[in-house]
Amino acid sequence: MSPDHCPARRALLTRGACAALIPWTGLGAATGAWAQTPPAALRILATGPGGTIPDIVARRYAEQLAAPYPGGIVVDNRVGAAGRVAVAALKQAAGDGRTLLLAQGAVASVYPFLYPKLAYDPVTDLRPVSVAAEAVLGLAVGPRVPETVVDLRGLVDWVRANPSLASYGSPGVGTLPHLMVALLAAEQRLDWTHVPYPGGPAALVDLMAGRLAALALPEGLLRPLQAAGKLRVLAVSGPRRSDFLPGVRSVVEQGFPMLEMREWFAFFLPGEASAATAEAASRAVRDAAQQPALQAALAEAGMVAVASTPDGLRQRIADERPYWQRVMATTGVNAE
């Protein structure tokens, strides 16, 4: 939606907040903890710029969340610092249920081990709401890598033989795409240069232009470009082949089980939000995740709609933290 077609833009969008005002449809009264509050817009803070997976997930959910939010929905892209800019904006927001964060799970499970001086406490500043979506990663190469390289073992051998040409991009230090390749480099003892970008699309441009050798991203961003012959996906990070890229072998199939990982995204409220507010928001997200239109829209981006209770999300974060602590120790990745 362009600014000219969004009348409430001046009142609702600040600091470059983007498109996605979804008007109230009149389908019944608001539900949950905000049922008696005057209609006000729900703001969804997305950690990535337009066209990235966080932006896509936020907007597809926004399309399905109109009924519980009578003031409409705004997707506010707060880009920078691998999602920490958006987390900072959430930390400053009121806990009334009118500001949600849609972020990669790394902001709660990975970053405590990545940033020695993290500017927020994932336990007290982020109130879990629900998981939103999952995807496996794909590891792709561009024209800088010879076409004779067709799998991970071939890529490892090429990087070892061509350290001056070997570089890999990521959508930011400490993101799962970065950690996937960093872990491969550490396990194989490779001299492999990391080039961080402010999001996946910018890195894709350099990969396809031959300025990068390799790049890991959620497979949905890579699939159409592979189909067009602009890059080659050598592996996916799941335990088995993806339904979206059935011709690409998984990391487990190729003998690299340590690279098995899944990128996931979740909704959070400010830490001061009540348990009742979190549960009301979670019910809305869980209902949205069951809608065929949302499932189909996320599938187009290589994502699977997944939802949970607040406690389910909290437990997932707790379960993953020991793994990421080991990954940080193995890779030596440190953002400061």
mmCIF file of C-alpha atoms in Angstrom:
data_model
loop_
_atom_site.group_PDB
_atom_site.id
_atom_site.type_symbol
_atom_site.label_atom_id
_atom_site.label_comp_id
_atom_site.label_asym_id
_atom_site.label_seq_id
_atom_site.Cartn_x
_atom_site.Cartn_y
_atom_site.Cartn_z
ATOM 1 C CA MET A 1 0.000 0.000 0.000
ATOM 2 C CA SER A 2 1.464 3.351 -0.969
ATOM 3 C CA PRO A 3 1.438 6.356 1.413
ATOM 4 C CA ASP A 4 -1.145 8.068 -0.804
ATOM 5 C CA HIS A 5 -3.578 5.230 -0.158
ATOM 6 C CA CYS A 6 -3.086 5.050 3.611
ATOM 7 C CA PRO A 7 -4.972 8.010 5.194
ATOM 8 C CA ALA A 8 -3.911 7.194 8.737
ATOM 9 C CA ARG A 9 -0.241 7.072 7.842
ATOM 10 C CA ARG A 10 0.799 10.350 9.492
ATOM 11 C CA ALA A 11 -0.838 9.425 12.764
ATOM 12 C CA LEU A 12 0.325 5.836 12.889
ATOM 13 C CA LEU A 13 3.642 5.535 11.112
ATOM 14 C CA THR A 14 6.774 6.993 12.605
ATOM 15 C CA ARG A 15 10.492 6.600 11.961
ATOM 16 C CA GLY A 16 9.953 4.917 8.616
ATOM 17 C CA ALA A 17 7.271 2.461 9.676
ATOM 18 C CA CYS A 18 5.890 0.726 6.647
ATOM 19 C CA ALA A 19 2.809 -0.237 4.722
ATOM 20 C CA ALA A 20 0.283 -2.683 6.261
ATOM 21 C CA LEU A 21 -2.491 -0.683 7.862
ATOM 22 C CA ILE A 22 -5.319 -3.195 7.997
ATOM 23 C CA PRO A 23 -8.673 -1.594 8.839
ATOM 24 C CA TRP A 24 -11.211 -2.850 11.327
ATOM 25 C CA THR A 25 -13.667 -5.152 9.609
ATOM 26 C CA GLY A 26 -16.517 -4.946 12.114
ATOM 27 C CA LEU A 27 -16.437 -8.696 12.771
ATOM 28 C CA GLY A 28 -17.554 -8.602 16.386
ATOM 29 C CA ALA A 29 -16.061 -7.064 19.485
ATOM 30 C CA ALA A 30 -12.400 -7.078 20.436
ATOM 31 C CA THR A 31 -11.405 -10.022 22.571
ATOM 32 C CA GLY A 32 -9.013 -10.736 25.403
ATOM 33 C CA ALA A 33 -7.294 -8.362 27.792
ATOM 34 C CA TRP A 34 -7.971 -5.264 25.631
ATOM 35 C CA ALA A 35 -11.726 -5.882 25.217
ATOM 36 C CA GLN A 36 -12.757 -2.702 27.088
ATOM 37 C CA THR A 37 -10.076 -0.357 25.726
ATOM 38 C CA PRO A 38 -10.853 2.212 23.026
ATOM 39 C CA PRO A 39 -9.904 1.049 19.519
ATOM 40 C CA ALA A 40 -6.234 1.669 18.806
ATOM 41 C CA ALA A 41 -3.886 0.311 16.193
ATOM 42 C CA LEU A 42 -1.824 -2.772 16.856
ATOM 43 C CA ARG A 43 1.803 -2.174 15.934
ATOM 44 C CA ILE A 44 3.896 -5.177 14.862
ATOM 45 C CA LEU A 45 7.604 -4.448 15.044
ATOM 46 C CA ALA A 46 9.429 -6.472 12.362
ATOM 47 C CA THR A 47 13.168 -7.035 12.660
ATOM 48 C CA GLY A 48 13.906 -7.006 8.922
ATOM 49 C CA PRO A 49 13.395 -4.631 5.984
ATOM 50 C CA GLY A 50 10.754 -5.102 3.319
ATOM 51 C CA GLY A 51 11.020 -8.390 1.446
ATOM 52 C CA THR A 52 12.866 -10.234 4.205
ATOM 53 C CA ILE A 53 11.391 -13.200 6.035
ATOM 54 C CA PRO A 54 10.508 -11.260 9.237
ATOM 55 C CA ASP A 55 8.682 -8.665 7.148
ATOM 56 C CA ILE A 56 6.835 -11.315 5.147
ATOM 57 C CA VAL A 57 5.760 -13.220 8.269
ATOM 58 C CA ALA A 58 4.622 -10.047 10.039
ATOM 59 C CA ARG A 59 2.524 -8.886 7.084
ATOM 60 C CA ARG A 60 0.919 -12.250 6.420
ATOM 61 C CA TYR A 61 -0.121 -12.516 10.069
ATOM 62 C CA ALA A 62 -1.351 -8.912 10.022
ATOM 63 C CA GLU A 63 -3.756 -9.835 7.244
ATOM 64 C CA GLN A 64 -5.352 -12.460 9.495
ATOM 65 C CA LEU A 65 -5.348 -10.568 12.803
ATOM 66 C CA ALA A 66 -7.820 -7.804 11.954
ATOM 67 C CA ALA A 67 -10.790 -9.076 13.974
ATOM 68 C CA PRO A 68 -9.234 -8.981 17.479
ATOM 69 C CA TYR A 69 -7.727 -5.513 16.881
ATOM 70 C CA PRO A 70 -10.433 -2.921 16.080
ATOM 71 C CA GLY A 71 -8.018 -0.060 15.435
ATOM 72 C CA GLY A 72 -6.214 -1.716 12.525
ATOM 73 C CA ILE A 73 -2.678 -3.115 12.269
ATOM 74 C CA VAL A 74 0.585 -1.433 11.301
ATOM 75 C CA VAL A 75 3.759 -3.300 10.443
ATOM 76 C CA ASP A 76 6.662 -1.155 11.642
ATOM 77 C CA ASN A 77 10.015 -2.218 10.170
ATOM 78 C CA ARG A 78 12.719 -1.463 12.733
ATOM 79 C CA VAL A 79 15.859 -2.539 10.936
ATOM 80 C CA GLY A 80 19.371 -2.848 12.274
ATOM 81 C CA ALA A 81 21.732 -4.636 14.660
ATOM 82 C CA ALA A 82 20.420 -8.086 13.653
ATOM 83 C CA GLY A 83 17.026 -7.384 15.261
ATOM 84 C CA ARG A 84 18.200 -5.558 18.379
ATOM 85 C CA VAL A 85 16.851 -2.210 17.118
ATOM 86 C CA ALA A 86 13.358 -3.699 17.027
ATOM 87 C CA VAL A 87 13.830 -5.244 20.472
ATOM 88 C CA ALA A 88 14.857 -1.831 21.827
ATOM 89 C CA ALA A 89 11.653 -0.347 20.394
ATOM 90 C CA LEU A 90 9.591 -3.064 22.078
ATOM 91 C CA LYS A 91 11.334 -2.439 25.380
ATOM 92 C CA GLN A 92 10.184 1.203 25.245
ATOM 93 C CA ALA A 93 6.577 0.301 24.396
ATOM 94 C CA ALA A 94 3.701 0.018 26.850
ATOM 95 C CA GLY A 95 2.664 -3.450 27.944
ATOM 96 C CA ASP A 96 -0.987 -2.916 27.017
ATOM 97 C CA GLY A 97 -0.999 -5.504 24.235
ATOM 98 C CA ARG A 98 -0.880 -2.934 21.423
ATOM 99 C CA THR A 99 2.760 -3.501 20.437
ATOM 100 C CA LEU A 100 4.047 -6.885 19.349
ATOM 101 C CA LEU A 101 7.528 -7.860 18.187
ATOM 102 C CA LEU A 102 7.932 -10.362 15.349
ATOM 103 C CA ALA A 103 11.526 -11.509 15.609
ATOM 104 C CA GLN A 104 13.810 -14.417 14.901
ATOM 105 C CA GLY A 105 14.071 -16.745 17.875
ATOM 106 C CA ALA A 106 17.762 -15.871 18.091
ATOM 107 C CA VAL A 107 16.958 -12.633 19.949
ATOM 108 C CA ALA A 108 16.034 -14.776 22.964
ATOM 109 C CA SER A 109 17.982 -18.016 22.508
ATOM 110 C CA VAL A 110 21.240 -17.016 20.770
ATOM 111 C CA TYR A 111 22.022 -13.397 21.585
ATOM 112 C CA PRO A 112 22.639 -13.929 25.337
ATOM 113 C CA PHE A 113 25.746 -15.911 24.292
ATOM 114 C CA LEU A 114 26.697 -13.642 21.391
ATOM 115 C CA TYR A 115 26.631 -10.173 22.945
ATOM 116 C CA PRO A 116 28.527 -9.777 26.230
ATOM 117 C CA LYS A 117 26.734 -6.478 26.834
ATOM 118 C CA LEU A 118 23.260 -7.182 25.505
ATOM 119 C CA ALA A 119 21.079 -4.101 26.035
ATOM 120 C CA TYR A 120 18.054 -6.119 27.149
ATOM 121 C CA ASP A 121 17.283 -9.139 29.287
ATOM 122 C CA PRO A 122 15.490 -11.773 27.182
ATOM 123 C CA VAL A 123 13.787 -13.141 30.303
ATOM 124 C CA THR A 124 12.440 -9.900 31.786
ATOM 125 C CA ASP A 125 12.145 -7.621 28.717
ATOM 126 C CA LEU A 126 10.502 -10.100 26.303
ATOM 127 C CA ARG A 127 7.124 -11.587 27.220
ATOM 128 C CA PRO A 128 6.647 -14.745 25.073
ATOM 129 C CA VAL A 129 3.422 -14.870 23.042
ATOM 130 C CA SER A 130 3.672 -17.554 20.360
ATOM 131 C CA VAL A 131 5.905 -19.095 17.756
ATOM 132 C CA ALA A 132 4.855 -17.817 14.333
ATOM 133 C CA ALA A 133 6.746 -19.637 11.562
ATOM 134 C CA GLU A 134 9.619 -21.982 10.819
ATOM 135 C CA ALA A 135 11.941 -22.607 7.889
ATOM 136 C CA VAL A 136 15.071 -24.535 7.107
ATOM 137 C CA LEU A 137 18.082 -22.711 5.734
ATOM 138 C CA GLY A 138 19.636 -23.231 2.357
ATOM 139 C CA LEU A 139 23.340 -22.789 1.647
ATOM 140 C CA ALA A 140 23.789 -21.322 -1.824
ATOM 141 C CA VAL A 141 26.708 -20.380 -4.039
ATOM 142 C CA GLY A 142 26.902 -17.911 -6.909
ATOM 143 C CA PRO A 143 28.979 -17.582 -10.099
ATOM 144 C CA ARG A 144 32.215 -17.069 -8.152
ATOM 145 C CA VAL A 145 32.140 -20.786 -7.292
ATOM 146 C CA PRO A 146 32.735 -23.158 -10.247
ATOM 147 C CA GLU A 147 29.820 -25.260 -11.435
ATOM 148 C CA THR A 148 31.838 -28.358 -10.666
ATOM 149 C CA VAL A 149 31.063 -27.688 -6.981
ATOM 150 C CA VAL A 150 27.733 -29.474 -6.436
ATOM 151 C CA ASP A 151 27.651 -30.335 -2.735
ATOM 152 C CA LEU A 152 28.997 -29.345 0.686
ATOM 153 C CA ARG A 153 32.123 -31.507 0.454
ATOM 154 C CA GLY A 154 32.963 -29.925 -2.874
ATOM 155 C CA LEU A 155 32.425 -26.472 -1.403
ATOM 156 C CA VAL A 156 34.687 -27.218 1.563
ATOM 157 C CA ASP A 157 37.431 -28.397 -0.789
ATOM 158 C CA TRP A 158 37.047 -25.305 -2.984
ATOM 159 C CA VAL A 159 37.191 -22.922 -0.008
ATOM 160 C CA ARG A 160 40.310 -24.664 1.298
ATOM 161 C CA ALA A 161 41.983 -24.348 -2.108
ATOM 162 C CA ASN A 162 40.851 -20.759 -2.776
ATOM 163 C CA PRO A 163 40.968 -18.778 0.485
ATOM 164 C CA SER A 164 41.436 -15.463 -1.313
ATOM 165 C CA LEU A 165 38.147 -15.986 -3.203
ATOM 166 C CA ALA A 166 36.196 -17.558 -0.390
ATOM 167 C CA SER A 167 33.746 -15.218 1.297
ATOM 168 C CA TYR A 168 30.277 -15.789 2.640
ATOM 169 C CA GLY A 169 27.517 -13.355 3.458
ATOM 170 C CA SER A 170 24.788 -13.278 6.065
ATOM 171 C CA PRO A 171 21.900 -11.009 7.117
ATOM 172 C CA GLY A 172 23.856 -10.017 10.230
ATOM 173 C CA VAL A 173 26.364 -11.149 12.826
ATOM 174 C CA GLY A 174 24.886 -13.861 15.033
ATOM 175 C CA THR A 175 21.927 -14.655 12.794
ATOM 176 C CA LEU A 176 21.354 -18.336 12.108
ATOM 177 C CA PRO A 177 22.554 -18.028 8.484
ATOM 178 C CA HIS A 178 25.826 -16.608 9.821
ATOM 179 C CA LEU A 179 26.175 -19.285 12.489
ATOM 180 C CA MET A 180 25.441 -22.132 10.078
ATOM 181 C CA VAL A 181 28.392 -21.256 7.835
ATOM 182 C CA ALA A 182 30.604 -20.221 10.754
ATOM 183 C CA LEU A 183 30.014 -23.639 12.303
ATOM 184 C CA LEU A 184 30.912 -25.356 9.029
ATOM 185 C CA ALA A 185 34.095 -23.274 8.814
ATOM 186 C CA ALA A 186 35.059 -24.066 12.414
ATOM 187 C CA GLU A 187 34.399 -27.804 12.105
ATOM 188 C CA GLN A 188 36.374 -28.013 8.848
ATOM 189 C CA ARG A 189 39.097 -25.554 9.942
ATOM 190 C CA LEU A 190 38.519 -23.242 6.982
ATOM 191 C CA ASP A 191 39.850 -19.740 6.425
ATOM 192 C CA TRP A 192 36.511 -18.325 5.344
ATOM 193 C CA THR A 193 35.771 -14.596 5.377
ATOM 194 C CA HIS A 194 32.381 -13.483 6.725
ATOM 195 C CA VAL A 195 30.666 -10.408 5.232
ATOM 196 C CA PRO A 196 27.591 -9.261 7.209
ATOM 197 C CA TYR A 197 24.752 -7.369 5.487
ATOM 198 C CA PRO A 198 21.713 -5.455 6.780
ATOM 199 C CA GLY A 199 19.359 -8.185 5.597
ATOM 200 C CA GLY A 200 19.245 -11.040 3.106
ATOM 201 C CA PRO A 201 18.212 -9.204 -0.092
ATOM 202 C CA ALA A 202 21.362 -7.057 -0.165
ATOM 203 C CA ALA A 203 23.548 -10.111 0.310
ATOM 204 C CA LEU A 204 21.712 -11.937 -2.486
ATOM 205 C CA VAL A 205 22.565 -9.136 -4.924
ATOM 206 C CA ASP A 206 26.276 -9.561 -4.236
ATOM 207 C CA LEU A 207 26.072 -13.355 -4.361
ATOM 208 C CA MET A 208 24.450 -13.318 -7.800
ATOM 209 C CA ALA A 209 26.930 -10.702 -9.010
ATOM 210 C CA GLY A 210 29.876 -12.866 -8.017
ATOM 211 C CA ARG A 211 31.091 -10.607 -5.219
ATOM 212 C CA LEU A 212 30.339 -13.309 -2.629
ATOM 213 C CA ALA A 213 31.092 -16.998 -2.873
ATOM 214 C CA ALA A 214 28.359 -18.354 -0.605
ATOM 215 C CA LEU A 215 25.334 -17.344 1.427
ATOM 216 C CA ALA A 216 22.923 -19.110 3.762
ATOM 217 C CA LEU A 217 19.335 -17.863 4.014
ATOM 218 C CA PRO A 218 15.870 -19.307 4.610
ATOM 219 C CA GLU A 219 15.252 -21.481 1.598
ATOM 220 C CA GLY A 220 12.156 -19.582 0.497
ATOM 221 C CA LEU A 221 14.332 -16.633 -0.516
ATOM 222 C CA LEU A 222 16.651 -18.886 -2.523
ATOM 223 C CA ARG A 223 14.166 -21.139 -4.302
ATOM 224 C CA PRO A 224 12.973 -18.767 -7.082
ATOM 225 C CA LEU A 225 16.521 -17.631 -7.792
ATOM 226 C CA GLN A 226 17.721 -21.204 -8.141
ATOM 227 C CA ALA A 227 14.823 -21.896 -10.498
ATOM 228 C CA ALA A 228 15.953 -18.902 -12.570
ATOM 229 C CA GLY A 229 19.539 -20.193 -12.681
ATOM 230 C CA LYS A 230 20.962 -17.257 -10.730
ATOM 231 C CA LEU A 231 22.409 -19.317 -7.869
ATOM 232 C CA ARG A 232 22.841 -22.930 -6.780
ATOM 233 C CA VAL A 233 21.574 -24.297 -3.465
ATOM 234 C CA LEU A 234 23.999 -26.993 -2.306
ATOM 235 C CA ALA A 235 22.276 -28.101 0.911
ATOM 236 C CA VAL A 236 19.337 -27.478 3.225
ATOM 237 C CA SER A 237 19.710 -27.442 6.994
ATOM 238 C CA GLY A 238 16.984 -29.930 7.906
ATOM 239 C CA PRO A 239 17.385 -33.601 8.797
ATOM 240 C CA ARG A 240 15.864 -34.548 5.442
ATOM 241 C CA ARG A 241 15.108 -32.960 2.097
ATOM 242 C CA SER A 242 12.713 -30.054 2.036
ATOM 243 C CA ASP A 243 9.327 -30.265 0.366
ATOM 244 C CA PHE A 244 10.151 -26.913 -1.215
ATOM 245 C CA LEU A 245 13.539 -28.003 -2.654
ATOM 246 C CA PRO A 246 13.245 -31.796 -3.009
ATOM 247 C CA GLY A 247 16.205 -31.970 -5.381
ATOM 248 C CA VAL A 248 18.642 -30.607 -2.793
ATOM 249 C CA ARG A 249 20.167 -32.997 -0.272
ATOM 250 C CA SER A 250 20.077 -32.134 3.413
ATOM 251 C CA VAL A 251 23.135 -31.500 5.565
ATOM 252 C CA VAL A 252 22.479 -34.799 7.341
ATOM 253 C CA GLU A 253 22.364 -36.710 4.052
ATOM 254 C CA GLN A 254 25.669 -35.139 3.083
ATOM 255 C CA GLY A 255 27.439 -36.121 6.298
ATOM 256 C CA PHE A 256 27.326 -32.773 8.131
ATOM 257 C CA PRO A 257 24.789 -33.436 10.923
ATOM 258 C CA MET A 258 26.198 -30.630 13.104
ATOM 259 C CA LEU A 259 24.683 -28.139 10.639
ATOM 260 C CA GLU A 260 21.113 -29.304 11.248
ATOM 261 C CA MET A 261 19.170 -26.252 12.428
ATOM 262 C CA ARG A 262 15.888 -24.514 11.829
ATOM 263 C CA GLU A 263 15.202 -20.796 11.602
ATOM 264 C CA TRP A 264 12.068 -19.796 13.490
ATOM 265 C CA PHE A 265 10.219 -16.605 14.255
ATOM 266 C CA ALA A 266 8.011 -15.664 17.168
ATOM 267 C CA PHE A 267 5.836 -12.939 18.634
ATOM 268 C CA PHE A 268 6.780 -11.184 21.872
ATOM 269 C CA LEU A 269 5.164 -8.487 24.016
ATOM 270 C CA PRO A 270 7.013 -6.014 26.253
ATOM 271 C CA GLY A 271 8.164 -7.654 29.462
ATOM 272 C CA GLU A 272 5.743 -5.619 31.565
ATOM 273 C CA ALA A 273 2.701 -7.063 29.755
ATOM 274 C CA SER A 274 0.521 -9.275 31.915
ATOM 275 C CA ALA A 275 0.087 -13.016 31.511
ATOM 276 C CA ALA A 276 -3.552 -12.412 30.531
ATOM 277 C CA THR A 277 -2.525 -9.999 27.777
ATOM 278 C CA ALA A 278 0.028 -12.494 26.463
ATOM 279 C CA GLU A 279 -2.518 -15.304 26.459
ATOM 280 C CA ALA A 280 -5.075 -13.166 24.576
ATOM 281 C CA ALA A 281 -2.496 -12.261 21.933
ATOM 282 C CA SER A 282 -1.386 -15.881 21.732
ATOM 283 C CA ARG A 283 -4.931 -17.074 21.081
ATOM 284 C CA ALA A 284 -5.224 -14.579 18.229
ATOM 285 C CA VAL A 285 -1.927 -15.774 16.721
ATOM 286 C CA ARG A 286 -2.879 -19.425 17.100
ATOM 287 C CA ASP A 287 -6.195 -18.798 15.366
ATOM 288 C CA ALA A 288 -4.420 -16.948 12.535
ATOM 289 C CA ALA A 289 -1.910 -19.785 12.072
ATOM 290 C CA GLN A 290 -4.774 -22.185 11.321
ATOM 291 C CA GLN A 291 -6.078 -20.106 8.418
ATOM 292 C CA PRO A 292 -5.423 -21.700 4.999
ATOM 293 C CA ALA A 293 -4.711 -18.284 3.458
ATOM 294 C CA LEU A 294 -1.893 -17.655 5.925
ATOM 295 C CA GLN A 295 -0.470 -21.142 5.524
ATOM 296 C CA ALA A 296 -0.455 -20.793 1.744
ATOM 297 C CA ALA A 297 1.126 -17.333 1.845
ATOM 298 C CA LEU A 298 3.947 -18.491 4.119
ATOM 299 C CA ALA A 299 4.492 -21.611 2.017
ATOM 300 C CA GLU A 300 5.202 -19.369 -0.964
ATOM 301 C CA ALA A 301 8.128 -17.996 1.037
ATOM 302 C CA GLY A 302 9.287 -21.458 2.078
ATOM 303 C CA MET A 303 7.864 -21.073 5.583
ATOM 304 C CA VAL A 304 5.543 -23.230 7.680
ATOM 305 C CA ALA A 305 3.015 -21.552 9.970
ATOM 306 C CA VAL A 306 3.599 -22.748 13.545
ATOM 307 C CA ALA A 307 1.975 -21.466 16.735
ATOM 308 C CA SER A 308 2.284 -22.151 20.447
ATOM 309 C CA THR A 309 1.149 -21.061 23.862
ATOM 310 C CA PRO A 310 3.274 -18.504 25.743
ATOM 311 C CA ASP A 311 4.604 -21.305 27.946
ATOM 312 C CA GLY A 312 5.400 -23.381 24.873
ATOM 313 C CA LEU A 313 7.498 -20.573 23.407
ATOM 314 C CA ARG A 314 9.211 -19.985 26.744
ATOM 315 C CA GLN A 315 10.125 -23.673 26.969
ATOM 316 C CA ARG A 316 11.441 -23.753 23.403
ATOM 317 C CA ILE A 317 13.791 -20.875 24.174
ATOM 318 C CA ALA A 318 15.019 -22.583 27.333
ATOM 319 C CA ASP A 319 15.568 -25.888 25.509
ATOM 320 C CA GLU A 320 17.636 -24.289 22.736
ATOM 321 C CA ARG A 321 19.956 -22.155 24.826
ATOM 322 C CA PRO A 322 22.430 -24.931 25.789
ATOM 323 C CA TYR A 323 22.843 -25.841 22.100
ATOM 324 C CA TRP A 324 23.610 -22.279 21.086
ATOM 325 C CA GLN A 325 26.002 -21.866 23.976
ATOM 326 C CA ARG A 326 27.977 -24.825 22.572
ATOM 327 C CA VAL A 327 27.844 -23.371 19.042
ATOM 328 C CA MET A 328 29.289 -20.081 20.279
ATOM 329 C CA ALA A 329 32.079 -21.914 22.058
ATOM 330 C CA THR A 330 32.876 -23.909 18.894
ATOM 331 C CA THR A 331 32.781 -21.027 16.424
ATOM 332 C CA GLY A 332 34.266 -18.323 18.629
ATOM 333 C CA VAL A 333 31.721 -15.871 17.188
ATOM 334 C CA ASN A 334 31.531 -12.758 19.332
ATOM 335 C CA ALA A 335 29.763 -9.609 18.233
ATOM 336 C CA GLU A 336 31.726 -7.188 20.421
#
